Coordinates of N, CA and C in Angstrom, one line a residue:
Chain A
X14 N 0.8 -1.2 0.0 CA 0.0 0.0 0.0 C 0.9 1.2 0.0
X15 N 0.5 2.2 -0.7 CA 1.1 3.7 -0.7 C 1.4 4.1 0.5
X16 N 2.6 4.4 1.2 CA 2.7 5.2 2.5 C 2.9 6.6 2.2
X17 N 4.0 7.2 1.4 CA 3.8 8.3 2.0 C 2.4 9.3 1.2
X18 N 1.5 10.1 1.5 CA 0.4 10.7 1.3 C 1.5 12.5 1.0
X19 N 1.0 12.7 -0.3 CA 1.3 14.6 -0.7 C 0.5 15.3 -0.1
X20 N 0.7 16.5 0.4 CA -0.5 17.5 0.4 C 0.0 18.8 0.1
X21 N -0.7 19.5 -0.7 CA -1.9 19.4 -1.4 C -1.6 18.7 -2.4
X22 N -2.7 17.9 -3.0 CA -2.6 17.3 -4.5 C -2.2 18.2 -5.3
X23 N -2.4 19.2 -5.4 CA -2.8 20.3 -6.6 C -1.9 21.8 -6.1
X24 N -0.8 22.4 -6.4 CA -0.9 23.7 -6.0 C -0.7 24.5 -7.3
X25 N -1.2 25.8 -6.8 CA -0.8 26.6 -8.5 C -0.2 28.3 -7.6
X26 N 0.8 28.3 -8.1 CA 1.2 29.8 -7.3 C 1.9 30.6 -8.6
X27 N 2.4 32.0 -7.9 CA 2.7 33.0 -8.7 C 4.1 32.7 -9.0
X28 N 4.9 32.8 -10.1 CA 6.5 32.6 -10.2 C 6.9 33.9 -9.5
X29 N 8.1 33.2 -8.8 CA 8.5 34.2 -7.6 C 8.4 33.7 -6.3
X30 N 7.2 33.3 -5.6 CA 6.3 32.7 -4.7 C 7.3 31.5 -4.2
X31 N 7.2 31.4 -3.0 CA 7.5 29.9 -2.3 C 6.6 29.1 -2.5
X32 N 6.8 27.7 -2.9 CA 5.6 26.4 -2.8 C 6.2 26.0 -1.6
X33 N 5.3 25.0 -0.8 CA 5.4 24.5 0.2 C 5.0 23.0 -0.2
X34 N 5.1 21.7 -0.4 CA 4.6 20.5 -0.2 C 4.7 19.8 0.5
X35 N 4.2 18.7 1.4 CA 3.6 18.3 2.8 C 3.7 16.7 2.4
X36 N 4.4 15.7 3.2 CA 4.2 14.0 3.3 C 4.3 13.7 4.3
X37 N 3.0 12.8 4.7 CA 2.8 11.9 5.7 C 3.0 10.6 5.5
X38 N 4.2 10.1 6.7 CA 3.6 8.5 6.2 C 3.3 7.9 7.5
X39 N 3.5 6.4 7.6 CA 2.6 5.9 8.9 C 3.5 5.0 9.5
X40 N 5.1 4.1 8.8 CA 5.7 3.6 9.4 C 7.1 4.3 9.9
X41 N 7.8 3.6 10.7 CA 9.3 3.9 10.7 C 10.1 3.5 9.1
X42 N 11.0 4.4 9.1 CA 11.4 4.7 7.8 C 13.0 4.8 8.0
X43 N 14.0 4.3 7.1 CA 15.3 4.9 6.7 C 15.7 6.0 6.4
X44 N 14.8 6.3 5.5 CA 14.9 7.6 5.1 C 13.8 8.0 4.5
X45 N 14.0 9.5 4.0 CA 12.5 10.1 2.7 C 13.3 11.1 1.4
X46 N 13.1 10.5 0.6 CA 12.7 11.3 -0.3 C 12.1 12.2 -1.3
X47 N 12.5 13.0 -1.8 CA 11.4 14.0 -2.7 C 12.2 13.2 -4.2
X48 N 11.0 13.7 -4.8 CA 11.7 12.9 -6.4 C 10.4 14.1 -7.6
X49 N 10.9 14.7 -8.2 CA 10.5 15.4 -9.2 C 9.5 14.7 -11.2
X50 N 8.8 15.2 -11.1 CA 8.9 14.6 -12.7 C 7.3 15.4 -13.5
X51 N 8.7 15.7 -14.6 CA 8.2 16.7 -15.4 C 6.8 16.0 -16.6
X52 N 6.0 16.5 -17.0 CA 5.0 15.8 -17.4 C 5.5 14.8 -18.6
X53 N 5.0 13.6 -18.4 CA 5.3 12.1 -19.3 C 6.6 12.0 -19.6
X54 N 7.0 12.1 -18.4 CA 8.6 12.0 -18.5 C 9.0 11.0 -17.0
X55 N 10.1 10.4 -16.7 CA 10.8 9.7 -15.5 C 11.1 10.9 -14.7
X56 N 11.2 10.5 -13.4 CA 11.2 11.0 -12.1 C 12.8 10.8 -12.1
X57 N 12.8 12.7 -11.5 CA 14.5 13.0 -11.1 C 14.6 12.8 -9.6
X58 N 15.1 12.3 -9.2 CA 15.8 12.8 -7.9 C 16.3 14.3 -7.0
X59 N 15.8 14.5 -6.2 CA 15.7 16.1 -5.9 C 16.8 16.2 -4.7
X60 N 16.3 15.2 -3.6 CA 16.7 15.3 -2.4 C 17.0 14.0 -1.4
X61 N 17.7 14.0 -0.6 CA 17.3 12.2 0.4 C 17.5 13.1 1.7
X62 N 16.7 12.8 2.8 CA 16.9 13.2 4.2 C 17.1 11.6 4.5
X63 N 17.9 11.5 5.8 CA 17.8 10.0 6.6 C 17.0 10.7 8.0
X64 N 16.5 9.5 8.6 CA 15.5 9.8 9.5 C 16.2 10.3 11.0
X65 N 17.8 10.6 11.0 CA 18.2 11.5 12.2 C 18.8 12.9 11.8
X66 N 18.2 13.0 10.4 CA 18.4 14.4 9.9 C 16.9 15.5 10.5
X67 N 17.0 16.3 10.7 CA 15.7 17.2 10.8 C 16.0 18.0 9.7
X68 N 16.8 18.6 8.8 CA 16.9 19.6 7.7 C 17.5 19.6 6.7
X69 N 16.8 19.7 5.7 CA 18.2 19.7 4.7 C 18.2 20.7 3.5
X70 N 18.9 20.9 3.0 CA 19.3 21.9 2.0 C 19.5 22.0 0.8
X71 N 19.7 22.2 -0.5 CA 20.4 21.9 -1.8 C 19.9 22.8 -2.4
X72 N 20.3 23.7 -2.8 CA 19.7 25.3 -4.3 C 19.1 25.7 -3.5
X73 N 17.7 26.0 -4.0 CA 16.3 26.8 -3.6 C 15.0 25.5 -3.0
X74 N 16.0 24.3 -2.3 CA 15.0 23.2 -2.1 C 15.4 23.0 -0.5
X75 N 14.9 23.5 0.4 CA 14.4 23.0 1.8 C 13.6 21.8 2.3
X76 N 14.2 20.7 2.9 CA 13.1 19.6 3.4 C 13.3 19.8 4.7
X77 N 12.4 19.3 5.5 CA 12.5 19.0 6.8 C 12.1 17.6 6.9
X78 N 12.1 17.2 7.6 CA 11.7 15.6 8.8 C 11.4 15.8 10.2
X79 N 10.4 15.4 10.3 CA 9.4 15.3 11.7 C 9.3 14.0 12.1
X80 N 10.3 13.1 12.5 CA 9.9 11.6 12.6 C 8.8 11.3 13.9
X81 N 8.5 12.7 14.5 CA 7.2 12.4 15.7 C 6.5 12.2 15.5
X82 N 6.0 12.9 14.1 CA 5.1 13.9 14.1 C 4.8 12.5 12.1
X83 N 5.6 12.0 12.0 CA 6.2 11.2 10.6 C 5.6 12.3 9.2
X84 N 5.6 13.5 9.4 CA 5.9 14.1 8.3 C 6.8 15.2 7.8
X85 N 6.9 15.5 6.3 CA 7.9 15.9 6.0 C 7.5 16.9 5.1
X86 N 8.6 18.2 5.0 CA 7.9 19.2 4.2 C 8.4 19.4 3.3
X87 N 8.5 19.8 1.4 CA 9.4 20.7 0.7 C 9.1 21.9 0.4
X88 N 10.3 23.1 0.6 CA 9.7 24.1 0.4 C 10.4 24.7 -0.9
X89 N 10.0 25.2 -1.8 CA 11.1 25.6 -2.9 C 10.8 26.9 -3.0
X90 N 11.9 28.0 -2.9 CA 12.1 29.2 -2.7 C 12.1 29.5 -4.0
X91 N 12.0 30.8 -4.4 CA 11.9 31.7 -5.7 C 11.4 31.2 -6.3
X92 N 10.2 30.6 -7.0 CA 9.8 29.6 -7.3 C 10.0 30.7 -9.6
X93 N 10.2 29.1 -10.2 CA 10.2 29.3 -11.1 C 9.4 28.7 -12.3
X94 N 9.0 29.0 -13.5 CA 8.0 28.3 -14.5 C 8.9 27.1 -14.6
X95 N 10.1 27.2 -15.1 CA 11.2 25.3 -15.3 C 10.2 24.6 -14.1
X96 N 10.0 25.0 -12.9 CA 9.8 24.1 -11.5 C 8.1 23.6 -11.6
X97 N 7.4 24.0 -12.5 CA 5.9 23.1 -13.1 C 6.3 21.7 -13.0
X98 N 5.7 21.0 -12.2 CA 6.1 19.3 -12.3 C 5.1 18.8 -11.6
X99 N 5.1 17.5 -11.2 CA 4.5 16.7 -10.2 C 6.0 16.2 -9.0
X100 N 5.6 16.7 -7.8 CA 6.4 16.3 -6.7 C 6.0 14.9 -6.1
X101 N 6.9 13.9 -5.9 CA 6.6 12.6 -5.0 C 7.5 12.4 -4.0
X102 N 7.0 12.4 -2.8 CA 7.9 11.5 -1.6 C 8.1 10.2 -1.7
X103 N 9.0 9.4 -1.2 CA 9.3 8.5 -1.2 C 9.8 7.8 0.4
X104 N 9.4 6.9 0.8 CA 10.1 6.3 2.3 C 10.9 5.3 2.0
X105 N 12.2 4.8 2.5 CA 12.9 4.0 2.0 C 12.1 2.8 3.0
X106 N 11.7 1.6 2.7 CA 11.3 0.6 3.8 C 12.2 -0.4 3.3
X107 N 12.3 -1.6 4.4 CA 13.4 -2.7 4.0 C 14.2 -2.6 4.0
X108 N 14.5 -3.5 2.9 CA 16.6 -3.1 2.3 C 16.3 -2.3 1.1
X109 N 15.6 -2.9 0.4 CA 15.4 -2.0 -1.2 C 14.7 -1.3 -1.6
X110 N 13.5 -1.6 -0.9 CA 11.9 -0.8 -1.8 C 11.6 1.1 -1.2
X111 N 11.6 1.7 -1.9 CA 10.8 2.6 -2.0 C 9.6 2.9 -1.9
X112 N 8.7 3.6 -0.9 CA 7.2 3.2 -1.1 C 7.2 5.3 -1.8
X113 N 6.4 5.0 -2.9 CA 6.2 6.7 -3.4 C 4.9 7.1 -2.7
X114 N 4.6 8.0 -2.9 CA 3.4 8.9 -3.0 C 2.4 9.1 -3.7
X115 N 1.5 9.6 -3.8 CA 0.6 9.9 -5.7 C 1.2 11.4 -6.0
X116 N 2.0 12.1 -5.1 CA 2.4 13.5 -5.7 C 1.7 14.7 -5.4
X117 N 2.4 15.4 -5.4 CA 1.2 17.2 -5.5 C 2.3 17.6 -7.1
X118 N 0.6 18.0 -7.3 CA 1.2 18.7 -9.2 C 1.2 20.1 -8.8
X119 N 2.3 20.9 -9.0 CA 2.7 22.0 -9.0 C 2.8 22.5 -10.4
X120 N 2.5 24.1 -10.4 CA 1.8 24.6 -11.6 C 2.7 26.1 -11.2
X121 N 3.5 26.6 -11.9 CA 4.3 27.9 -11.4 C 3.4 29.0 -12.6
X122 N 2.5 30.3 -12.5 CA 2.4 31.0 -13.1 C 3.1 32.3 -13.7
X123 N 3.5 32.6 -14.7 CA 4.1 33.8 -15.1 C 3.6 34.9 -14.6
Chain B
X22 N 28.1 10.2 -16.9 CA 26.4 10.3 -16.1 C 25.8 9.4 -16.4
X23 N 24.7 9.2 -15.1 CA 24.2 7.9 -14.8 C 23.2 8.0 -16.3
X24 N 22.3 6.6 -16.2 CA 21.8 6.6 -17.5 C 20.8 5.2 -17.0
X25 N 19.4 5.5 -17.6 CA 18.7 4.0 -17.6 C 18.0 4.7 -19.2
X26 N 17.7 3.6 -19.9 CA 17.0 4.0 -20.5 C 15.7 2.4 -21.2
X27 N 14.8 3.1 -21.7 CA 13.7 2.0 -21.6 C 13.4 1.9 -23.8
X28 N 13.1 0.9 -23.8 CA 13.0 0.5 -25.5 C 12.1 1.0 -26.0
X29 N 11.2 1.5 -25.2 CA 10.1 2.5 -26.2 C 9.6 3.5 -25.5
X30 N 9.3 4.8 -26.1 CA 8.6 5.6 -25.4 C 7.1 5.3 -25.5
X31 N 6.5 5.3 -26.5 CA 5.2 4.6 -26.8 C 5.0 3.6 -27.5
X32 N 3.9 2.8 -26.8 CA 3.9 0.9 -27.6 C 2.1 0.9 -27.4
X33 N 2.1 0.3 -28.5 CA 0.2 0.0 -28.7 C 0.5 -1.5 -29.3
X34 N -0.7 -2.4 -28.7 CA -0.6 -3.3 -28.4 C -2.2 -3.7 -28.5
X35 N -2.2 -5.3 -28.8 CA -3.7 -5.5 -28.9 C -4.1 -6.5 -27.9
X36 N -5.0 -6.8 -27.2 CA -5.5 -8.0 -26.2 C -4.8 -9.1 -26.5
X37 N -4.0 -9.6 -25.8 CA -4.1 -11.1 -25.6 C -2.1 -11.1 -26.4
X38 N -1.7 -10.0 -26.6 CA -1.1 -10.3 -27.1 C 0.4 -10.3 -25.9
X39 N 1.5 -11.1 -26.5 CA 2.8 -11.0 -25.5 C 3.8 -9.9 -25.2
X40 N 3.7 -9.0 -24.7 CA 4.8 -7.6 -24.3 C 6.2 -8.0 -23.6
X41 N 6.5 -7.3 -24.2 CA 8.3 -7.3 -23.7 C 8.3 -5.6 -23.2
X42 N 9.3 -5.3 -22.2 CA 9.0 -4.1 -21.9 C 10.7 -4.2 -21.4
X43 N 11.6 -3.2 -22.2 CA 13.0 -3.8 -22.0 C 13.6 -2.1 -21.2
X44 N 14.8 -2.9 -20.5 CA 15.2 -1.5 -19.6 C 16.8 -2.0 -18.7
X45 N 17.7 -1.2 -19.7 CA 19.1 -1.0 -19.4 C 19.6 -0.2 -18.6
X46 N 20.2 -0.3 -18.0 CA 21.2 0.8 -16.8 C 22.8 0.4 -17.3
X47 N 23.4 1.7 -17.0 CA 24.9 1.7 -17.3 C 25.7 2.1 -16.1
X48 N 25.0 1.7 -15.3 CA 25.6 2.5 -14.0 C 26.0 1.1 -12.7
X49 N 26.1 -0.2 -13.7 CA 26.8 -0.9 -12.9 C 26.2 -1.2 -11.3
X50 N 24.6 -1.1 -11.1 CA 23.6 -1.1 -10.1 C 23.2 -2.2 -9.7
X51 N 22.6 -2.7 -8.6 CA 22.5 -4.1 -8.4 C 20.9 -4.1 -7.9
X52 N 20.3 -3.0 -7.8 CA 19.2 -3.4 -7.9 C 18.0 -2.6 -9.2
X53 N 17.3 -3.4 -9.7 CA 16.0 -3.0 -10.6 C 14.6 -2.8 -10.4
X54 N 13.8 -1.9 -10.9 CA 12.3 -1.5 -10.4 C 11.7 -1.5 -11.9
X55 N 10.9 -2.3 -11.4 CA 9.5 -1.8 -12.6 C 8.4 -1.2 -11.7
X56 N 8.1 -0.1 -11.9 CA 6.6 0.6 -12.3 C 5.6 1.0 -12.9
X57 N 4.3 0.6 -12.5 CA 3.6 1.7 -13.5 C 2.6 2.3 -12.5
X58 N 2.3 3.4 -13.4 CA 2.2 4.9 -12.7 C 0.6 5.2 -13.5
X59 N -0.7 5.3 -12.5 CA -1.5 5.8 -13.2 C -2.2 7.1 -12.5
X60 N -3.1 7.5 -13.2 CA -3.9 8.9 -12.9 C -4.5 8.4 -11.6
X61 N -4.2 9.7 -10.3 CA -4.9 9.4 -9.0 C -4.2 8.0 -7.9
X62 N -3.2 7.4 -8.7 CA -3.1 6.3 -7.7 C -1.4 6.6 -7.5
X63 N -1.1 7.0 -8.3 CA 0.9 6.9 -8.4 C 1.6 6.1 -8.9
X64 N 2.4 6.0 -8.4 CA 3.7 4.9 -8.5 C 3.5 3.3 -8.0
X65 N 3.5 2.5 -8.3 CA 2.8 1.1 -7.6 C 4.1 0.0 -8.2
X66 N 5.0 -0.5 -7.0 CA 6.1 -1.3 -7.6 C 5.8 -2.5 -8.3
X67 N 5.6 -3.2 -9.4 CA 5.2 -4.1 -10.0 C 6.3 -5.0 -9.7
X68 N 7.7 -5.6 -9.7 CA 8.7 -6.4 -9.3 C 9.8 -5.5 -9.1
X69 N 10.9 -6.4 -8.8 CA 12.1 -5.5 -8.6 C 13.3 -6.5 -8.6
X70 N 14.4 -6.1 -8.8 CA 15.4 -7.6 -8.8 C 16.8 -6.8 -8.3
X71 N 17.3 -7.8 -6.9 CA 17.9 -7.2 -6.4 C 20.1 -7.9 -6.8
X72 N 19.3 -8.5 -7.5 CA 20.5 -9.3 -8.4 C 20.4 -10.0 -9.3
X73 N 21.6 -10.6 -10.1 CA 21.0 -11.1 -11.5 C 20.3 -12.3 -10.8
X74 N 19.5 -12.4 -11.8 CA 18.5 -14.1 -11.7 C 17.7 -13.8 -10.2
X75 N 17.8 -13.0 -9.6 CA 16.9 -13.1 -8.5 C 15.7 -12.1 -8.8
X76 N 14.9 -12.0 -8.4 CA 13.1 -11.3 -8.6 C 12.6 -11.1 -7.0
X77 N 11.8 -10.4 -7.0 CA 11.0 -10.1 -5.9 C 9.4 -9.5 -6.2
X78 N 8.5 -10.4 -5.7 CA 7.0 -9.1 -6.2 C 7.1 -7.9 -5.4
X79 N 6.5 -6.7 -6.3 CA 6.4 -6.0 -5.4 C 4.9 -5.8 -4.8
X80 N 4.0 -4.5 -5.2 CA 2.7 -4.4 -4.7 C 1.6 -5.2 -5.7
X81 N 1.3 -5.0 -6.9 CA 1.0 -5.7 -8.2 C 1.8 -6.4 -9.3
X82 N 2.1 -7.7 -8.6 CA 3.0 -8.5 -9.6 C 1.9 -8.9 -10.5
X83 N 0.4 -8.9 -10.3 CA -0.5 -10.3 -11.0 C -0.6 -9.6 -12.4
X84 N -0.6 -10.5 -13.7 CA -0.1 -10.2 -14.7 C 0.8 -9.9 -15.4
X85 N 1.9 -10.2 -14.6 CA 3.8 -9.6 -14.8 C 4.5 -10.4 -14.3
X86 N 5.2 -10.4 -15.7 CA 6.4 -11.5 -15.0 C 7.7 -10.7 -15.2
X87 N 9.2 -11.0 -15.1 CA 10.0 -10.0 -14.8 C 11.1 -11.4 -15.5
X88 N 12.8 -10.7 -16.1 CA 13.5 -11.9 -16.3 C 15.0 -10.7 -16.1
X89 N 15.6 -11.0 -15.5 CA 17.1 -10.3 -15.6 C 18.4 -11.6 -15.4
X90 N 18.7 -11.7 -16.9 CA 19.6 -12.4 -16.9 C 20.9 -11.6 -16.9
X91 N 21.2 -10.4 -17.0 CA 22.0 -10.0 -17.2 C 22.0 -8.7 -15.8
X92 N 23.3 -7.9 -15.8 CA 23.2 -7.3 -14.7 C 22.2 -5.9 -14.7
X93 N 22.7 -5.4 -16.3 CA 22.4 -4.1 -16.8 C 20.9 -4.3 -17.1
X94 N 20.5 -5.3 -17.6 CA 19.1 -5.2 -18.2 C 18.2 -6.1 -17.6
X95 N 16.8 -5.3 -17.4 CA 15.6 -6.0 -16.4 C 14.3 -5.8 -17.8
X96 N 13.8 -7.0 -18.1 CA 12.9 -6.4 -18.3 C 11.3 -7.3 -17.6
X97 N 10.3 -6.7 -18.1 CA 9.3 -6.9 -17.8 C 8.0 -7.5 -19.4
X98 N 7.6 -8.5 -18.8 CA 6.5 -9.2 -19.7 C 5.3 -8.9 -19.3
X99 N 4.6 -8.8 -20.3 CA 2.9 -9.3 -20.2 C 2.9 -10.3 -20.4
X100 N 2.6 -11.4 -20.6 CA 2.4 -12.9 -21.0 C 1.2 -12.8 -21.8
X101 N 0.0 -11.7 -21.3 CA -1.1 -11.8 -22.3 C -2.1 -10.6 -21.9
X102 N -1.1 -9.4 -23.1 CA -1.6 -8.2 -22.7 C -3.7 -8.2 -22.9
X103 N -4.0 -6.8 -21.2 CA -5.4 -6.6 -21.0 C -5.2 -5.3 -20.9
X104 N -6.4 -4.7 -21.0 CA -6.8 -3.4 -21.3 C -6.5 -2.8 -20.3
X105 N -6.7 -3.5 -19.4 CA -6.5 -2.7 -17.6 C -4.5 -2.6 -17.4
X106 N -4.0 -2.9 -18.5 CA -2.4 -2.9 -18.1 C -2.3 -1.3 -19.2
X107 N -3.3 -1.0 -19.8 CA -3.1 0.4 -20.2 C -2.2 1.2 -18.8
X108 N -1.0 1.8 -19.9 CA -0.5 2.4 -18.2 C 1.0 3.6 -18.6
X109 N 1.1 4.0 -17.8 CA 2.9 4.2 -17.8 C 3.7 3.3 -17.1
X110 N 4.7 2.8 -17.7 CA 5.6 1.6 -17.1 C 6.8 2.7 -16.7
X111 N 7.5 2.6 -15.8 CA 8.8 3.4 -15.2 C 9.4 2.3 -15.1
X112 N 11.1 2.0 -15.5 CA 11.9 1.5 -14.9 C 13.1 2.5 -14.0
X113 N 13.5 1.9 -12.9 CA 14.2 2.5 -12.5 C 15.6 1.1 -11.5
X114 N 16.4 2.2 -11.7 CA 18.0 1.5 -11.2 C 18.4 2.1 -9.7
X115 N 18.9 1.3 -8.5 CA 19.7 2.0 -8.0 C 20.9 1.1 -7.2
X116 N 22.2 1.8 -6.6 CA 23.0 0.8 -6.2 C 23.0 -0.5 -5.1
X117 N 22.5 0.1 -4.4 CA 22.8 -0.9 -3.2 C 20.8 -0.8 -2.7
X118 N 21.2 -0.4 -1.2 CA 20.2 -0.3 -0.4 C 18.6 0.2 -1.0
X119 N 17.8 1.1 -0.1 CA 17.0 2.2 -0.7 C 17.3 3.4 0.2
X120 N 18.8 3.2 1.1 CA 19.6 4.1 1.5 C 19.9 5.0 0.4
X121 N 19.9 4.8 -1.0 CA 20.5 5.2 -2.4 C 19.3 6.0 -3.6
X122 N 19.5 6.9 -4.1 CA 18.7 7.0 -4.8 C 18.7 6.4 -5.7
X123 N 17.3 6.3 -6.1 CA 16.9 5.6 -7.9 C 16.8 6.3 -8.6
X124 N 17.1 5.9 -10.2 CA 17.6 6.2 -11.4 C 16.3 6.2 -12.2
X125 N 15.9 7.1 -12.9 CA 15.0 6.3 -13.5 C 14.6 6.6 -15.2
X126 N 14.3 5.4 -15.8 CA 14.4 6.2 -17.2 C 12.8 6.6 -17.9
X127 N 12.9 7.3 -19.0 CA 11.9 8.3 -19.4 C 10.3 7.7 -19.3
X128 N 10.5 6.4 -19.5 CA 8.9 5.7 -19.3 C 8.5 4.8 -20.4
X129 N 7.8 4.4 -20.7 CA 7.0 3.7 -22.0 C 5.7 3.9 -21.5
X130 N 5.2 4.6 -22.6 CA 3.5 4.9 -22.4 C 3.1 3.5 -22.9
X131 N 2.4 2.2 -21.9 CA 1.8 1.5 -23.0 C 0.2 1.3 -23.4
X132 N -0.5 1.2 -24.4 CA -1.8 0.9 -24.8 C -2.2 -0.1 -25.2
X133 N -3.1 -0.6 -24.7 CA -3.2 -2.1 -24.9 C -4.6 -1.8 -25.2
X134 N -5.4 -2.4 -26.9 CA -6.4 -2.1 -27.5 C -7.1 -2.9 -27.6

């Protein structure tokens, strides 16, 4: 079954604007992921937190980790039209598997 | 630079018939993912192979079978394509753990008519 949950499914903001996106999941976890993908296209890789990280960093991409609380945020600063995608989290469970998300579709306006 | 890449970007296909759904990595990885990805549900692991000749189901194996004889290439079968496997298929690569990120290549849209 899907663990981690996006929220919002849907955002649409002004370019310039911070997005914020939001993942819940329900087990203990290795780690989380954010993972990117541009429409009918494969998913990039954005970010990996491990679960005794609380913060992390890379360009204009902020995550956090709440393992109390088991959710996680991305925030992407200055936001730009390139950054229109669908966002997915990802929980590392096991040794191998990945459990994704269904995404929030991000929509950057001119 | 890493690299997976998948043998078709779009494949139409008719009932009943046998799919091959082929998918290379050059990045020397030891483990493999097939997905397919639909409207409202996401990403859903269909198999995965964490070595050559070895397989694992993931969430929806039924209808898919999986064969990696080699290290670099995994693919994925229909045995007897249905309309309900209409989908996007994702493969993806990654090294070791799911400590690691996955690779993933562009997709194959498939249609099965």
């Amino acid at each position: 079954s899907q663990q981690g949950e996006e929220d919002p499914q849907a955002l649409s903001i002004q370019e310039g604007e911070n997005a914020t996106m939001n993942c819940s999941y329900k087990t203990s976890i290795n780690n989380l992921q954010w993972y990117r993908q541009n429409s009918g296209r494969g998913l990039v890789h954005l970010i990996l937190i491990r679960s005794n990280e609380r913060e992390k960093h890379s360009g204009r991409l902020r995550v956090t980790l709440d393992t109390s609380k088991k959710s996680s945020s991305l925030l992407i600063t200055a936001s730009r039209a390139a950054d229109t995608a669908s966002y997915f989290c990802a929980t590392g469970q096991g040794a191998q598997k990945l459990v994704f998300g269904q995404g929030t579709r991000l929509t950057i306006n001119p | 630079d890493v690299k997976v890449t998948q043998s078709s970007r779009y494949l139409v296909k008719r009932t009943g018939e046998k799919v091959f759904l082929e998918c290379v990595q050059d990045m020397d990885h030891e483990n493999m993912f097939w997905y397919r990805q639909d409207p409202g549900l996401g990403l859903r692991l269909i198999y995965f192979s964490y070595d050559v000749k070895m397989k694992e189901k993931g969430d929806i194996p039924e209808g898919y079978s999986v064969s990696r004889e080699k290290k670099e290439r995994f693919s994925l079968i229909l045995e007897s394509a249905s309309t309900n496997q209409t989908s996007m298929y994702l493969c993806a690569s990654s090294l070791g753990s799911n400590r690691d990120t996955q690779y993933f290549g562009p997709g194959t849209r498939l249609t099965v008519l």
